[in-house]
Amino acid sequence: MEKVVRAVVLVNSFLLCNAILDLTGTHEIEGVWKSSTILPCIYVPIEDFNQATVVWTLERDQTRVTIIQRDLSGDHTLLTQYRGRVSIQKEIPGNVSLQIKKLEIPDSGHYTCKVTWRAQNDSLITKEVTTTFRVVKVAVSKPIITPGHLGLAVPEGARASLTCSARGSPPISYRWFKGEPGGSAVHLSNQAELVFDPLQSSDVGKYYCQAENRARSLVTEQSDVVQLTVKDFKETMTTSPSIETTAHAATIPDYEQDLQEPRITSNSIETMVDAATTPDLEEDEDLKMSHKRAVVRSTLASAQRTVKATRADLNKAMPTTAGTEVTTLAPAAPDHEKDEGRDG
């Protein structure tokens, strides 16, 4: 009787574990071509039941093949076309979902996840869940036109470009047109980038592009129209005076002002001489005249040094321009010096 009771307990435990050890998945999933996806296969681990094997198979055209399997020795990818693209999750206990990278159209089909557990009495429990997977393409989006670094108003003779770009599953084909959509537009190119090198006045006009790809069916989208303007080269030059005019207008007045400051007139020399003459010299006219001459020569020498220093500073500050000369005038000889010359 005791043996019967134990047998009943074991059977009930097995049935309970068999009911609890269940796989959770998704019946249908879509994946985008060239992207990645995960096919769920999850269970809740139970003590005394250890995962023995995990096998993922693919059924396509009524043929089932094993893609990848996990056992005590590790994971093994069996199909060549899936190597490097598939893996079984292992970060979380109970999560044995399948990840597929770089999806291809032939990856569509029925995927089955089969897990086998081993109990302490070496009995085995196997569960499986099947997911129907389909790889699809994303239809192309409305394209956007991006001008080159010079924008949509470009000087004549320069290099200009317009680039058409759209989102969607590759391959995406592009077409460029000049004119109004629906009108007498002219087909120009089948490239994503439309280049004008060099840009000519005849290139002025309206442009638009089309982007096309094949998702479930052929999809074509059209961009907005942009206006390309060709500017005359003269318009791109800054409307400012020439270098020669700028140099003369901005520099010469300051230079002349600097030259005017050290100029010494006869009246000013007389004033300085009189101010510098000591009362003791008044008694001797010859000594007084000699002193005046010395003061005049010293004053003129100082003025000439000031002029030379100002000229040197201006030559450093002014840009060297062909055909531009800065003419400096030597200080005019004071009237007093002329008188002295006659006296001599």
XYZ file of C-alpha atoms in Angstrom:
344
model
C 0.000 0.000 0.000
C 2.857 2.302 0.819
C 4.424 1.688 -2.583
C 1.194 2.557 -4.310
C 0.978 5.822 -2.401
C 4.542 6.753 -3.416
C 3.802 5.968 -7.016
C 0.715 8.149 -6.936
C 2.693 10.998 -5.400
C 5.366 10.746 -8.079
C 2.804 10.670 -10.846
C 0.984 13.657 -9.397
C 4.267 15.576 -9.056
C 5.201 14.749 -12.635
C 1.827 15.858 -13.901
C 2.033 19.050 -11.871
C 5.496 19.874 -13.150
C 4.435 18.973 -16.669
C 1.584 21.422 -16.360
C 3.771 24.174 -14.882
C 6.708 23.676 -17.262
C 5.146 25.357 -20.239
C 6.623 27.481 -23.001
C 5.447 30.977 -23.825
C 5.839 32.313 -27.359
C 4.178 34.387 -30.070
C 2.155 32.836 -32.836
C 2.929 35.352 -35.571
C 5.742 37.892 -35.966
C 6.926 40.161 -38.760
C 10.521 41.288 -39.152
C 11.975 44.009 -41.341
C 14.399 42.975 -44.035
C 18.080 43.609 -43.145
C 17.162 44.280 -39.499
C 17.112 41.951 -36.445
C 14.340 40.153 -34.592
C 13.757 37.917 -31.566
C 11.407 34.928 -31.598
C 10.190 34.469 -27.990
C 10.479 31.135 -26.141
C 10.260 31.484 -22.345
C 9.467 29.218 -19.396
C 9.542 29.455 -15.594
C 12.379 27.323 -14.137
C 11.343 24.738 -11.485
C 13.569 23.190 -8.902
C 14.528 19.543 -9.484
C 13.961 19.932 -13.237
C 17.068 20.828 -15.192
C 17.121 22.031 -18.762
C 18.665 19.298 -20.895
C 18.378 20.553 -24.479
C 16.966 23.413 -26.523
C 16.361 22.931 -30.239
C 15.170 25.525 -32.765
C 13.880 24.196 -36.073
C 12.564 25.822 -39.241
C 9.802 24.396 -41.382
C 9.624 25.755 -44.903
C 8.077 24.123 -47.941
C 6.965 21.190 -45.771
C 10.549 20.492 -44.753
C 11.759 20.826 -41.155
C 15.444 21.412 -40.454
C 17.325 22.165 -37.256
C 18.840 25.638 -37.189
C 20.572 25.661 -33.811
C 20.571 23.535 -30.685
C 21.878 23.823 -27.131
C 23.044 20.913 -24.970
C 25.458 20.398 -22.096
C 28.408 21.006 -24.468
C 27.150 24.400 -25.684
C 25.370 25.929 -28.658
C 25.708 24.556 -32.178
C 24.493 26.221 -35.396
C 23.754 23.516 -37.928
C 22.645 25.493 -41.003
C 25.391 27.284 -42.883
C 23.241 30.232 -43.977
C 22.443 31.034 -40.320
C 25.966 30.894 -38.932
C 26.931 34.180 -37.354
C 23.309 35.372 -37.556
C 21.436 33.301 -34.945
C 21.870 32.796 -31.203
C 19.854 31.458 -28.252
C 19.354 33.841 -25.345
C 21.042 32.769 -22.095
C 21.279 35.872 -19.903
C 18.066 35.119 -17.999
C 17.227 31.569 -16.771
C 14.194 30.259 -18.633
C 14.660 32.603 -21.606
C 15.695 30.547 -24.630
C 14.392 32.926 -27.307
C 15.996 32.918 -30.743
C 17.666 36.058 -32.108
C 18.149 36.412 -35.860
C 20.286 39.214 -37.324
C 20.455 40.649 -40.849
C 17.118 39.219 -41.884
C 16.715 37.902 -45.398
C 13.515 37.130 -47.282
C 14.181 33.330 -47.168
C 14.206 33.538 -43.339
C 10.405 33.514 -43.442
C 8.787 30.279 -42.232
C 7.543 28.360 -39.169
C 10.004 28.318 -36.276
C 9.607 25.775 -33.465
C 11.265 25.997 -30.072
C 11.555 22.621 -28.328
C 12.867 22.360 -24.752
C 13.581 19.164 -22.847
C 13.969 18.990 -19.044
C 15.400 16.161 -16.961
C 13.922 15.342 -13.549
C 15.871 13.934 -10.582
C 14.580 10.467 -11.396
C 16.019 10.900 -14.951
C 12.573 11.214 -16.475
C 12.299 13.697 -19.383
C 9.680 16.323 -20.141
C 9.557 17.976 -23.578
C 7.533 21.036 -24.604
C 7.496 23.060 -27.799
C 5.969 26.244 -29.221
C 5.759 27.314 -32.881
C 5.928 30.852 -34.296
C 5.061 31.847 -37.839
C 7.635 34.410 -38.961
C 7.576 36.596 -42.051
C 10.249 38.952 -43.318
C 8.851 42.102 -44.921
C 10.243 45.215 -46.495
C 9.460 48.769 -45.387
C 7.937 50.979 -48.058
C 9.979 54.004 -49.048
C 9.176 57.296 -47.331
C 8.683 60.713 -48.928
C 12.147 61.821 -50.103
C 13.848 64.985 -48.910
C 16.067 67.211 -51.069
C 19.227 68.559 -49.453
C 21.264 71.243 -51.275
C 25.046 71.464 -51.155
C 26.991 73.771 -48.867
C 26.295 76.787 -51.118
C 22.534 76.346 -50.738
C 19.970 76.946 -53.471
C 21.384 80.313 -54.605
C 24.759 79.488 -56.148
C 27.219 81.701 -58.072
C 27.519 80.948 -61.749
C 30.529 78.751 -62.472
C 30.628 77.175 -59.019
C 29.937 73.542 -58.183
C 26.418 72.845 -56.890
C 24.565 69.693 -55.890
C 21.136 68.444 -54.816
C 20.809 65.194 -52.877
C 17.643 63.080 -52.695
C 17.260 60.818 -49.634
C 14.475 58.602 -48.301
C 13.948 55.954 -45.618
C 12.881 52.417 -46.337
C 14.165 48.941 -47.090
C 16.935 48.817 -49.669
C 17.441 48.892 -52.498
C 15.955 52.351 -53.082
C 16.138 53.859 -56.569
C 16.052 57.603 -57.278
C 15.116 59.785 -60.255
C 15.638 63.525 -60.794
C 13.396 65.842 -62.788
C 13.500 69.480 -63.830
C 10.161 71.260 -64.079
C 6.777 70.968 -62.406
C 5.331 67.581 -61.361
C 2.558 66.561 -63.685
C 3.729 69.017 -66.306
C 6.413 68.860 -68.938
C 9.117 67.826 -66.498
C 12.417 66.569 -67.950
C 14.037 63.437 -66.566
C 17.670 64.243 -65.706
C 19.278 61.448 -63.699
C 18.812 58.113 -61.912
C 21.314 58.882 -59.162
C 20.632 60.060 -55.620
C 22.828 63.146 -56.149
C 22.320 65.666 -58.935
C 25.553 67.574 -59.641
C 26.123 70.837 -61.539
C 29.819 71.348 -62.265
C 30.067 74.086 -63.273
C 26.685 75.695 -62.620
C 25.360 77.684 -65.588
C 22.623 80.247 -65.993
C 20.606 77.703 -67.967
C 20.387 75.542 -64.818
C 17.997 77.983 -63.157
C 14.652 76.318 -62.488
C 12.573 73.990 -60.332
C 13.704 70.499 -59.417
C 12.181 67.484 -57.669
C 13.047 63.825 -57.174
C 11.316 60.467 -56.779
C 12.269 57.532 -54.547
C 11.100 53.975 -55.211
C 11.426 50.525 -53.644
C 9.533 47.276 -53.493
C 7.877 46.273 -50.223
C 4.774 44.149 -50.596
C 4.404 45.949 -53.913
C 6.196 48.670 -55.846
C 6.090 51.970 -53.917
C 7.014 55.382 -55.373
C 7.178 58.629 -53.395
C 7.834 62.155 -54.641
C 9.628 65.070 -52.979
C 8.622 68.704 -52.758
C 9.826 71.088 -55.466
C 12.886 73.275 -54.855
C 13.948 76.375 -56.790
C 17.588 76.593 -57.867
C 18.864 80.131 -58.476
C 22.078 81.080 -60.263
C 23.679 84.284 -59.024
C 25.923 86.481 -61.122
C 29.515 86.342 -59.927
C 29.560 90.099 -59.295
C 26.709 89.725 -56.797
C 28.818 87.452 -54.633
C 31.547 90.068 -54.194
C 31.279 92.247 -51.129
C 30.131 95.739 -52.021
C 32.996 97.495 -50.252
C 35.724 99.889 -51.486
C 38.806 98.431 -53.145
C 41.948 97.755 -51.173
C 43.572 100.899 -52.570
C 40.551 103.068 -51.738
C 40.200 101.513 -48.300
C 43.889 101.970 -47.584
C 43.764 105.612 -48.621
C 40.467 106.402 -46.873
C 41.205 104.553 -43.672
C 44.927 105.095 -43.312
C 46.087 108.257 -45.052
C 44.046 110.707 -42.909
C 45.487 109.195 -39.745
C 48.933 109.330 -41.292
C 48.567 112.949 -42.288
C 47.230 113.729 -38.856
C 50.240 112.054 -37.307
C 52.530 114.042 -39.604
C 50.791 117.244 -38.712
C 51.290 116.779 -35.018
C 55.110 116.996 -35.033
C 55.267 119.808 -37.615
C 56.883 122.891 -36.158
C 56.022 126.324 -37.445
C 58.252 129.325 -37.195
C 55.986 130.916 -34.626
C 56.028 127.821 -32.442
C 59.822 127.614 -32.705
C 60.114 131.247 -31.722
C 57.847 130.586 -28.770
C 59.847 127.557 -27.683
C 63.113 129.427 -28.141
C 61.910 132.375 -26.191
C 60.636 130.143 -23.458
C 63.888 128.216 -23.348
C 66.138 131.336 -23.396
C 67.443 132.242 -19.963
C 67.563 135.835 -18.741
C 71.356 135.600 -18.471
C 71.696 135.233 -22.243
C 69.886 138.499 -22.988
C 73.041 140.450 -22.200
C 74.984 138.687 -24.960
C 73.230 138.870 -28.350
C 75.701 136.511 -30.045
C 75.304 133.907 -27.348
C 71.543 134.377 -27.497
C 71.445 133.773 -31.283
C 73.698 130.728 -30.972
C 71.437 129.302 -28.318
C 68.376 129.865 -30.503
C 69.983 128.003 -33.392
C 70.804 125.064 -31.146
C 67.215 124.915 -29.921
C 65.906 125.050 -33.511
C 68.162 122.204 -34.656
C 67.188 120.090 -31.642
C 63.476 120.735 -32.228
C 63.697 119.867 -35.942
C 65.657 116.699 -35.215
C 63.004 115.626 -32.724
C 60.246 116.315 -35.265
C 62.029 114.296 -37.945
C 62.435 111.337 -35.591
C 58.725 111.495 -34.802
C 57.891 111.499 -38.529
C 60.133 108.491 -39.195
C 58.634 106.546 -36.293
C 55.082 107.346 -37.483
C 55.965 106.286 -41.027
C 57.385 102.975 -39.804
C 54.277 102.240 -37.737
C 52.028 102.982 -40.691
C 54.039 100.739 -43.024
C 53.586 97.869 -40.583
C 49.844 98.486 -40.190
C 48.999 99.041 -43.860
C 48.611 95.924 -46.138
C 51.026 95.811 -49.053
C 48.913 96.361 -52.160
C 50.108 96.504 -55.738
C 49.816 100.017 -57.058
C 49.237 101.531 -53.595
C 51.859 103.915 -52.327
C 51.838 106.036 -49.243
C 53.608 109.285 -49.911
C 54.860 111.194 -46.919
C 55.924 114.775 -47.023
C 58.922 115.966 -45.126
C 58.105 118.675 -42.646
C 58.152 122.075 -44.192
C 61.186 124.081 -43.283
C 60.175 126.646 -40.710
C 60.355 130.266 -41.642
C 62.762 130.804 -38.819
C 65.220 128.321 -40.312
C 65.002 130.113 -43.654
C 65.761 133.383 -41.937
C 68.719 131.796 -40.216
C 69.984 130.511 -43.544
C 69.881 134.017 -44.949
C 71.621 135.345 -41.868
C 74.365 132.774 -42.277
